[in-house]
XYZ file of C-alpha atoms in Angstrom:
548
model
C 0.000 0.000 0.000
C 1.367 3.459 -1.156
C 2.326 5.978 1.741
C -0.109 8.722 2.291
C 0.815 11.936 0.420
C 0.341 13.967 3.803
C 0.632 12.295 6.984
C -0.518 14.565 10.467
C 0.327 12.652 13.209
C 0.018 13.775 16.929
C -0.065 17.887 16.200
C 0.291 20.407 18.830
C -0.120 23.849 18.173
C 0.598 26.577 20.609
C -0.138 30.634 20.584
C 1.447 31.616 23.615
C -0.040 29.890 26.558
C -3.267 29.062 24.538
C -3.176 25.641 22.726
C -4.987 26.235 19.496
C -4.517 22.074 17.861
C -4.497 19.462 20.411
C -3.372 15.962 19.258
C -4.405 15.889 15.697
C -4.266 13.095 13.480
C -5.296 12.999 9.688
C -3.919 11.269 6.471
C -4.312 13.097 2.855
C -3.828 10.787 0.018
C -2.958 11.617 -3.562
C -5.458 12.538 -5.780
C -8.120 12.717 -2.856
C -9.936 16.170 -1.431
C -9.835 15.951 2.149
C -12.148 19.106 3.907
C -11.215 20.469 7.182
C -14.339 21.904 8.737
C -15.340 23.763 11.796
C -15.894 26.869 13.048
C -13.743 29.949 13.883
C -10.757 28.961 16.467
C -11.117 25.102 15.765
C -7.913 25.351 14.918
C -8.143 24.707 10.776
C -6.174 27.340 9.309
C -3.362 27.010 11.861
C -3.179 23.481 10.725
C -2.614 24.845 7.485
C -0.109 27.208 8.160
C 1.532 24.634 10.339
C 1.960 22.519 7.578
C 3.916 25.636 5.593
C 5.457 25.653 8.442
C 4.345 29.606 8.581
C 2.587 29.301 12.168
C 5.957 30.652 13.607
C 5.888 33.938 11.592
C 2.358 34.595 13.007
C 3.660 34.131 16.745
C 2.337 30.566 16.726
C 4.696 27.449 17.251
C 4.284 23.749 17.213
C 4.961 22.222 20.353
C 4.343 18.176 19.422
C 3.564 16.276 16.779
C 4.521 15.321 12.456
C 3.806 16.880 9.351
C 4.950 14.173 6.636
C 5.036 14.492 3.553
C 5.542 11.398 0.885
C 5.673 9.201 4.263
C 9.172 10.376 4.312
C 11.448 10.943 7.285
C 13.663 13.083 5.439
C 10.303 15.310 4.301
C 9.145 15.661 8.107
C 8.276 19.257 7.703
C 8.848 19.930 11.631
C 12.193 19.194 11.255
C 13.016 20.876 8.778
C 14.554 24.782 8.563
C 13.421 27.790 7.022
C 15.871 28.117 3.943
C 14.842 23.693 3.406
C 11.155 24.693 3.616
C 11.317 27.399 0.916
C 12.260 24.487 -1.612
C 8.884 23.197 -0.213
C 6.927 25.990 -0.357
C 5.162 26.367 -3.761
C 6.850 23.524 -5.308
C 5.279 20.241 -3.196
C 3.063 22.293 -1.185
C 0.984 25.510 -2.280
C -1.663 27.471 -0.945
C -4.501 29.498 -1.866
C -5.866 31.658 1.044
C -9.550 33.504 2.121
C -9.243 37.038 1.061
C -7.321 37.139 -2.410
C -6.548 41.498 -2.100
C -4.588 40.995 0.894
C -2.472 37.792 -0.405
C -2.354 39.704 -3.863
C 0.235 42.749 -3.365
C -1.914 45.868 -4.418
C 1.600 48.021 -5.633
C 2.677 45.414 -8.995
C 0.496 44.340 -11.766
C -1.015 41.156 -12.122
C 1.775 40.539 -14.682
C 4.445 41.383 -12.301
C 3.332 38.695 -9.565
C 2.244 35.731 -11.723
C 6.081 36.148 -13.101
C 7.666 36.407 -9.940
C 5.906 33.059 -9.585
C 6.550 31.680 -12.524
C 10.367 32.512 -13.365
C 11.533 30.570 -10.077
C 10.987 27.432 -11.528
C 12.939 27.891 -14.827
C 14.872 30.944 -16.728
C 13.260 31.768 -19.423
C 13.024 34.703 -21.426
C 10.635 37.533 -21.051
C 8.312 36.871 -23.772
C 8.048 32.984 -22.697
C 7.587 33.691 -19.513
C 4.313 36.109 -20.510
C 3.397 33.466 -22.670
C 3.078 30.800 -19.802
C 0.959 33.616 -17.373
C -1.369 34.254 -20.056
C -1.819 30.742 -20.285
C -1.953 30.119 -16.465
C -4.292 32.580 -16.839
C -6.828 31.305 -19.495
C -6.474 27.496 -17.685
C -8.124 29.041 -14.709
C -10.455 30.921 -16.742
C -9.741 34.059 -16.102
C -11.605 36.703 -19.318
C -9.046 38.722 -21.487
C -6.037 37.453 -19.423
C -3.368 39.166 -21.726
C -5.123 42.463 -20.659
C -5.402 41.657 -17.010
C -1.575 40.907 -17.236
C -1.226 44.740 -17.253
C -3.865 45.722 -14.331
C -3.412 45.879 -11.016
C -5.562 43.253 -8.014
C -7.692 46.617 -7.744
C -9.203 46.595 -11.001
C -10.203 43.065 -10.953
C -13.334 41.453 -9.204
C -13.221 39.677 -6.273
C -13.509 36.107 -8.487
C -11.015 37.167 -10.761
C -8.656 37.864 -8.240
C -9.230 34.414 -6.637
C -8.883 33.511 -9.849
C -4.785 34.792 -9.737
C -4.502 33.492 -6.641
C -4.718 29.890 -7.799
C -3.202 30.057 -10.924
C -0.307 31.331 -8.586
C -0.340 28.665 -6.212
C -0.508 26.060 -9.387
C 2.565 27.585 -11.308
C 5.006 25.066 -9.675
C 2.783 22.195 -10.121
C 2.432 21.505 -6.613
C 1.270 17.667 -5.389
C -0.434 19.393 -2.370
C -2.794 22.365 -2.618
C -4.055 23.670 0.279
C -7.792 26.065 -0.505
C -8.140 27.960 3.324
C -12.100 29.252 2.602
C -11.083 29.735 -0.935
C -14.686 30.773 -1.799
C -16.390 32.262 1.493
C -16.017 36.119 0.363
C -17.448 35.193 -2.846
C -21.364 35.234 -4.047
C -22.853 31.875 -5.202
C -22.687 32.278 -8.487
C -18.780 33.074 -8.305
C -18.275 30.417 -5.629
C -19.420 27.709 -7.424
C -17.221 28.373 -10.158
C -14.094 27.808 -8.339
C -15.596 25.569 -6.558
C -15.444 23.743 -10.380
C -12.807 24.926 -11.299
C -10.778 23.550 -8.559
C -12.541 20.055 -9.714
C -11.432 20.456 -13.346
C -8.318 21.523 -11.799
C -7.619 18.585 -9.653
C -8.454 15.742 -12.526
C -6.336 17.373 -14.626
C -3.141 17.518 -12.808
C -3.460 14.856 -10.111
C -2.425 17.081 -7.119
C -4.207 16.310 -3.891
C -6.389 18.925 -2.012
C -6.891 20.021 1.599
C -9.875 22.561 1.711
C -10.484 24.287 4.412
C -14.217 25.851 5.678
C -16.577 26.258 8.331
C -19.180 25.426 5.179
C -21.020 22.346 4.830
C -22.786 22.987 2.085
C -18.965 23.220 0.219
C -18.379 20.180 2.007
C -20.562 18.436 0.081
C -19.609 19.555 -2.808
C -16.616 19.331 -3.051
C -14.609 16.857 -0.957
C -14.124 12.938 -0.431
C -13.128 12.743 3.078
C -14.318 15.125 5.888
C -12.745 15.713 9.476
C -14.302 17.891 11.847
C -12.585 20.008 14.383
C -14.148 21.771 17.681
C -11.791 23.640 19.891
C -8.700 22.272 18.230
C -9.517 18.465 18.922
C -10.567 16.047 15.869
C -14.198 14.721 16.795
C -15.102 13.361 13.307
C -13.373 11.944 10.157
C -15.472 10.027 7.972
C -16.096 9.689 3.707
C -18.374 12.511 2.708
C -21.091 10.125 1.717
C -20.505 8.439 5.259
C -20.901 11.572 6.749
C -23.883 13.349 5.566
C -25.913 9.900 6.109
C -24.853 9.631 9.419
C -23.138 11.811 11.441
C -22.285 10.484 14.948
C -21.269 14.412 16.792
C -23.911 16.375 17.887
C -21.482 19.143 16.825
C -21.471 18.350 12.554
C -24.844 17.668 12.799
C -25.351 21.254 14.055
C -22.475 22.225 11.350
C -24.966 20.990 8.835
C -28.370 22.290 10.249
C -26.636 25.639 10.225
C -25.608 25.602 6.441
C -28.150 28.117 4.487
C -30.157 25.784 1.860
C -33.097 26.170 -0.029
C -36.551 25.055 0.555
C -36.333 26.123 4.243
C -39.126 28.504 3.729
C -39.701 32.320 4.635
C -41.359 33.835 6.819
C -44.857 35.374 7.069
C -45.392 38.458 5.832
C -46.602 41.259 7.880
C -50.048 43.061 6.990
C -50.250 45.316 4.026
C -49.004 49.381 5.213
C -47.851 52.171 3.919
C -44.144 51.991 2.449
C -41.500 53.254 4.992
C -39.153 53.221 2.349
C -40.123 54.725 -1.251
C -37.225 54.369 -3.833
C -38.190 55.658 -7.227
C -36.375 55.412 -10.831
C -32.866 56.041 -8.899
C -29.532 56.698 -10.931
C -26.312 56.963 -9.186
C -23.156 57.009 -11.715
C -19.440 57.191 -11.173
C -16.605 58.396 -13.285
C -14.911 55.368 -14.339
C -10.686 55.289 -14.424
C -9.257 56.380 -17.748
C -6.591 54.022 -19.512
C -4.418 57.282 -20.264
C -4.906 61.034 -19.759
C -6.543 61.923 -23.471
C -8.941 58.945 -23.269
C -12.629 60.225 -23.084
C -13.976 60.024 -19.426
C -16.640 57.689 -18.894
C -19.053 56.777 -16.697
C -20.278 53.648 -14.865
C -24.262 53.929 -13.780
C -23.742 51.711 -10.307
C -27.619 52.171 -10.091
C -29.546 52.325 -13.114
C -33.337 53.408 -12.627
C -34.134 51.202 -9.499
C -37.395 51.458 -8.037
C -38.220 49.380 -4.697
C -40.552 49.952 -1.286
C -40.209 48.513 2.135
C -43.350 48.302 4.008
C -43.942 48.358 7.841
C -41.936 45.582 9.644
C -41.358 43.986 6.767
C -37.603 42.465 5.338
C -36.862 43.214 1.658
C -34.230 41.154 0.655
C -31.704 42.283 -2.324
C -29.760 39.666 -3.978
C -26.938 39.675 -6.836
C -23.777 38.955 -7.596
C -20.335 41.555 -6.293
C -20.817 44.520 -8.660
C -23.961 44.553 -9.631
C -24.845 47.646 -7.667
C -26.257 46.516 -4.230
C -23.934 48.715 -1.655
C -23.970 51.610 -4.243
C -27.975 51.332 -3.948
C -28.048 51.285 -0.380
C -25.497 54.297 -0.018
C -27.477 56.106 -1.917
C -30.563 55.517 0.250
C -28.327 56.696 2.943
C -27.389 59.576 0.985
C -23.387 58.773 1.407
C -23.093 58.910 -2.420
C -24.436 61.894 -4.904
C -27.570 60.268 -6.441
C -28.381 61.762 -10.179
C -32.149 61.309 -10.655
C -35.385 59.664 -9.392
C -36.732 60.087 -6.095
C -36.214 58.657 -2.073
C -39.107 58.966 -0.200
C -39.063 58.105 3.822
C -42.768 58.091 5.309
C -44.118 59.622 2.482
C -41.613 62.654 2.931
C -38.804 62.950 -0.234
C -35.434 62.953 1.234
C -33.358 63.124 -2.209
C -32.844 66.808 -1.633
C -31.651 67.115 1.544
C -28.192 68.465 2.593
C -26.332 69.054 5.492
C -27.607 68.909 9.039
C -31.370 68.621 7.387
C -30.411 65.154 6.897
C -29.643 64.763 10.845
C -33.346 63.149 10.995
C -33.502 61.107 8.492
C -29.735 59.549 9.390
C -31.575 58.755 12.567
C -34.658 56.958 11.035
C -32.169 55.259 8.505
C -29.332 53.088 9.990
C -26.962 50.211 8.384
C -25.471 47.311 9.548
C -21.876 46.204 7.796
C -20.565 43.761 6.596
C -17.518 43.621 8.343
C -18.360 44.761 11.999
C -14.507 45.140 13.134
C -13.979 47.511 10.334
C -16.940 49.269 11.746
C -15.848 49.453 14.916
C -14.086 51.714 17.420
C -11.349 49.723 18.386
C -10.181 52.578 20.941
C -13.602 52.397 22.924
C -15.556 49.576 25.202
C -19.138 48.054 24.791
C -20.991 50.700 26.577
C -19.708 53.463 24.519
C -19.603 51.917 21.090
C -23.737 51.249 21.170
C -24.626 54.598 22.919
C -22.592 56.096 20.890
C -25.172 57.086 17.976
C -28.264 58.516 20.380
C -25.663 60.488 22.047
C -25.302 62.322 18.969
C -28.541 62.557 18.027
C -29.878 64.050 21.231
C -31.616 60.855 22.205
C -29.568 60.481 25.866
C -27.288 62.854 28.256
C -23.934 61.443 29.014
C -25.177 60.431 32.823
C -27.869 57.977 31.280
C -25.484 56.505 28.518
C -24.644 53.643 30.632
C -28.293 52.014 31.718
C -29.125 52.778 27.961
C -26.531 50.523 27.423
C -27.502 47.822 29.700
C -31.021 47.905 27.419
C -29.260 47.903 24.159
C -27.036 44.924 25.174
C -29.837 42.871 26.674
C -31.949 43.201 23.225
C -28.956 41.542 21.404
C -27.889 38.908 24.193
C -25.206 40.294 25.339
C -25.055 40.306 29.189
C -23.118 43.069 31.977
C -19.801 41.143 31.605
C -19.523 42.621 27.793
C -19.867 46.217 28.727
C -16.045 47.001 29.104
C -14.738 44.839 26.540
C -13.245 46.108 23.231
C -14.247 44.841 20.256
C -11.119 42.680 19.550
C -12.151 41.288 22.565
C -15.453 39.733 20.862
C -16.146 36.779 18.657
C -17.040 38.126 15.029
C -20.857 36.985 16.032
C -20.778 39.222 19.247
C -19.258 42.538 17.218
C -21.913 42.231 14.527
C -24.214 42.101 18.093
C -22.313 45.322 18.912
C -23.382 46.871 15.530
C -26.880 46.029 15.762
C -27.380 47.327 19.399
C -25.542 50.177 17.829
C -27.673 50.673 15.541
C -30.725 49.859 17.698
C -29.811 53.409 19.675
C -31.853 55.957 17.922
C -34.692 53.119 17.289
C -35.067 53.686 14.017
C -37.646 52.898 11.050
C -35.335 51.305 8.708
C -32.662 48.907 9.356
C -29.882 48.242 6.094
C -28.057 44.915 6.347
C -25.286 44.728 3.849
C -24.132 41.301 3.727
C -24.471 41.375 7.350
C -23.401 37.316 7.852
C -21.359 36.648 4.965
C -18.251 36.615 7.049
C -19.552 34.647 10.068
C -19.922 30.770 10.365
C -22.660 29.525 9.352
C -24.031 28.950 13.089
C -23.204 32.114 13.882
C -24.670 33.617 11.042
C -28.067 32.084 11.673
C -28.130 33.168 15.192
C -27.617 36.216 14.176
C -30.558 36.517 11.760
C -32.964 34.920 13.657
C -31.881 37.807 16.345
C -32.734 40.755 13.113
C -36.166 38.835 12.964
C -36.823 38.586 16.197
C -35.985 42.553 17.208
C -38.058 43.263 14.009
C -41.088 41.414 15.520
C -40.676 43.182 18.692
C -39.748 46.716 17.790
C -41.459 46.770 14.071
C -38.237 47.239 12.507
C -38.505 47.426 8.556
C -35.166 45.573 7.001
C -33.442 46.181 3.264
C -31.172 42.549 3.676
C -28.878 42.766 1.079
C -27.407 39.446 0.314
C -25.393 37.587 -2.343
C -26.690 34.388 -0.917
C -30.164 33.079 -1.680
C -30.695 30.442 0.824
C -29.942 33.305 3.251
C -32.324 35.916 2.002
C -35.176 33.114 1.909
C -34.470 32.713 5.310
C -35.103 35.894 6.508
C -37.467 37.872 3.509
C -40.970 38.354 2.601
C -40.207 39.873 -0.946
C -37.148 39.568 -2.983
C -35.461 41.867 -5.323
C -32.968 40.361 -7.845
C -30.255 43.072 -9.079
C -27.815 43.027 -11.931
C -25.538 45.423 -13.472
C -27.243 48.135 -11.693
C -30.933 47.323 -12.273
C -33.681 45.472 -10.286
C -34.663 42.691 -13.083
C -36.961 40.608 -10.715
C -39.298 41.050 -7.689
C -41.940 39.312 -6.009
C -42.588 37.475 -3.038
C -39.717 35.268 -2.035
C -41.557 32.358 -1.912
C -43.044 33.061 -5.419
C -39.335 34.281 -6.985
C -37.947 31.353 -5.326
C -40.528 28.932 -7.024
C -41.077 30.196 -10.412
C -37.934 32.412 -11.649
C -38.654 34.405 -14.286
C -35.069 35.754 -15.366
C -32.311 33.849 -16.531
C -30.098 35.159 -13.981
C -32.221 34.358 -10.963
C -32.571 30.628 -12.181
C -28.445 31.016 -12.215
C -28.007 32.128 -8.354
C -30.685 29.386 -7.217
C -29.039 26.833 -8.932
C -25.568 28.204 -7.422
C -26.656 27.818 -4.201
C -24.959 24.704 -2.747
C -26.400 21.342 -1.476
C -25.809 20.137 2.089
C -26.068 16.447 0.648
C -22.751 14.945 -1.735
C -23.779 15.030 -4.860
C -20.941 14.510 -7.118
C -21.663 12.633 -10.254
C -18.982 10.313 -10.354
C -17.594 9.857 -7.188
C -14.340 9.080 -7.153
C -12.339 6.241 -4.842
C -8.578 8.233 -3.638
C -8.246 5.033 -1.517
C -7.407 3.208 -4.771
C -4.872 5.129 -5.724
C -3.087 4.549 -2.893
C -3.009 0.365 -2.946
């Protein structure tokens, strides 16, 4: 029988005093996609960076344990030093990571960085070596990829950049690629693309795969072997097929009752009112970047005659793909962004004209929820502060009541008196986007605007946290614009959907009824995007007899 291509054998990983992997065992064989699942802080990607052998340069060590690779002693990547592992790194063992703009460096071209990775495996001449990116390029599908050669990680989409990232990590032709949430920051659409991709990818050259996400839905899609991690210990390992049919932890079978899928239903709409929110035949359009100074200035119309309401405690949901216009839409409802034409009417009153401190009130009957809630946050200022912080400035409280306001404000969003001094790095990623809703809760206003407000959560985490939106909404009356690029989620937590591409609204209706009879193309492409939390490859394949 052929030795594993990876081999994890008793792993102990260390940050400081805090053990972060505790005893873990796992074999990868060639050919095979093994998924590493769990939540945040089980311990997955510093498995992965242990196996680079990176953990040290992010204060991290390994304290116990093997990393083989080949079943070789001489490839025991613990033992091994720096200068020996960089003959490792990207040659045997490559890796693709979450967020592709902040592995991507933002100062060279695409060009520049794709032959940087190229030209350390052979010298070749500077034509050749543009020859063999524009072809890493196409393999991974990337559109025009002698033009992207010349732009910069900026200019490209979030996709496309992923995109770079693997044709990066595949220039060596590496026996061991290792996908850390690969497709998490992506919409459906996109994510099940590289989700493909990485399939085609794999059958093509051979090279094994260890993908890493807190997804099950992925899971099932993509991988042959699963093993789940909690709190750094392995509780699970089992075949994907094996799996799904019978999980034994209570833990993956909450992992899987978690994952957004369709056909969960949504929920009940409230009686018929008058719209809260009014948006009529809106236009917002931005200059575009000019390939030279004499080229004619253009202009890109990020919203292009949208028209939407939002009735009285009800959720409007607005779905689509990155780009298509969503955040520009709902800046421009907040009035952050010059709008050009058409008409935004709060309560009946038309707030497209406002300026300066005449849009004090409407700020306060208008707030948003981010996506990314430690971006949003003060990092310099505790709990209390942070969630009065808003109805301080509106007039709402005096600075001797700010703290029992608090109390209030952290009780609606479960968050008890021990949280009140803490700083946000001192919260979970579920507790700060708690912190932005009590935040936003402050001024109690009419109109709440998620953007994407779970899309970088686990997916327990994430439904905790809209089942808390829902609940406040049923409580307080709270009218919701959930923008989304996930359908499963927005069925979830909707009564009407709004489909958006390249800046227009090009379905609507009830979720239930968009969900059940598309109408446009496009809508039929995000349901069918969505993933299944059941395996359903078409032709399995067996890694295990590769290995005999």
């Amino acid at each position: 029988m052929k030795a594993p291509l990876l081999d994890v054998s008793n792993l102990h990983i260390c940050f400081g005093e805090h053990q972060a992997v505790k005893g873990l065992d796992f074999t990868l064989h060639r050919h095979e996609t093994l998924a590493l699942v769990g939540e945040s802080g089980s311990g997955k990607s510093a498995t992965a960076l242990a196996i680079l052998r990176l953990i040290e340069h992010e204060g991290g060590s390994i304290t116990q344990g093997r990393i083989r690779l080949f079943g070789d002693e001489t490839h025991d990547l613990t033992a091994l030093t720096d200068k020996q592992m960089q003959a490792i790194r990207g040659r045997l063992v490559s890796m693709v990571f979450q967020e592709p703009m902040t592995a991507l460096n933002p100062v060279m071209t695409i060009g520049q960085q794709l032959f940087e990775a190229l030209g350390k495996e052979q010298a070749i001449t500077h034509r050749a070596l543009q020859r063999l990116a524009i072809e890493s390029l196409e393999r991974v599908k990337v559109p025009h990829a002698a033009q992207r050669l010349r732009q910069y990680p900026h200019e490209l989409s979030g996709g496309q950049r992923q995109r770079v990232l693997i044709a990066m990590a595949l220039a060596a032709k590496p026996s061991l690629l290792i996908a850390d949430e690969p497709s998490t920051a992506l919409d459906v659409t996109t994510q099940a693309e590289i989700l493909a991709l990485l399939r085609q990818l794999q059958e093509e050259t051979g090279m094994s795969v260890l993908f890493i996400t807190h997804d099950m839905g992925v899971v099932a899609e993509i991988a042959d072997r699963v093993v789940v991690l909690k709190d750094g210990h392995k509780i699970e390992e089992a075949s994907v097929s094996a799996l799904f049919d019978t999980p034994r932890e209570p833990y993956t079978r909450l992992l899987m009752e978690a994952a957004p899928r369709l056909g969960a239903g949504s929920p009940v709409p409230p009686k018929e009112s008058a719209p809260v929110l009014d948006v009529s035949d809106l236009v917002t359009i931005f200059p575009s970047r000019r390939p030279h100074p004499f080229a004619p200035r253009q202009e890109v119309r990020a919203v292009d005659g949208v028209s939407l309401h939002i009735g009285h405690a009800e959720t409007l949901g607005l779905v689509g793909e990155s780009g298509c216009g969503k955040s520009s839409l709902a800046r421009s409802i907040l009035r952050l962004t010059p709008i050009h034409a058409g008409a935004i009417r709060l309560d009946g009153r038309d707030v497209s004209l406002l300026k300066g401190r005449h849009l004090l009130p409407m700020r306060r009957a208008v707030q948003m929820i981010f996506q990314d809630p430690f971006a949003a946050l003060n990092p310099r200022l505790p709990a209390w502060n942070l969630v009065t912080e808003p109805a301080l400035i509106h007039g709402l409280v005096k600075e001797r009541e700010r703290r029992d306001l608090a109390v209030t404000l952290l009780e609606e969003v479960a968050l008890g008196s021990e949280h009140h001094e803490r700083y946000p790095h001192q919260f979970s990623g579920g507790q700060r986007q708690r912190l932005c809703i009590a935040r936003a809760l402050s001024v109690r206003p009419r109109l709440i605007i998620a953007d994407e407000p779970v899309s970088a959560l686990d997916v327990s985490i994430a439904k905790q946290v809209t089942e808390l939106l829902q609940e406040l909404q049923q409580r307080l009356g709270l009218s919701l614009l959930f923008i989304t690029h996930d359908v499963a989620v927005v069925e979830r937590v909707s009564h009407r959907l709004a489909v958006m591409l390249g800046g227009r609204i090009v379905e609507t209706g009830s979720t239930s009824q968009v969900l059940a009879s598309p109408q446009h193309d496009y809508t039929r492409q995000l349901i069918e995007a969505v993933p299944h939390v059941e395996p359903r490859r078409q032709a399995p394949r067996s890694p295990m007899l590769s290995a005999l």
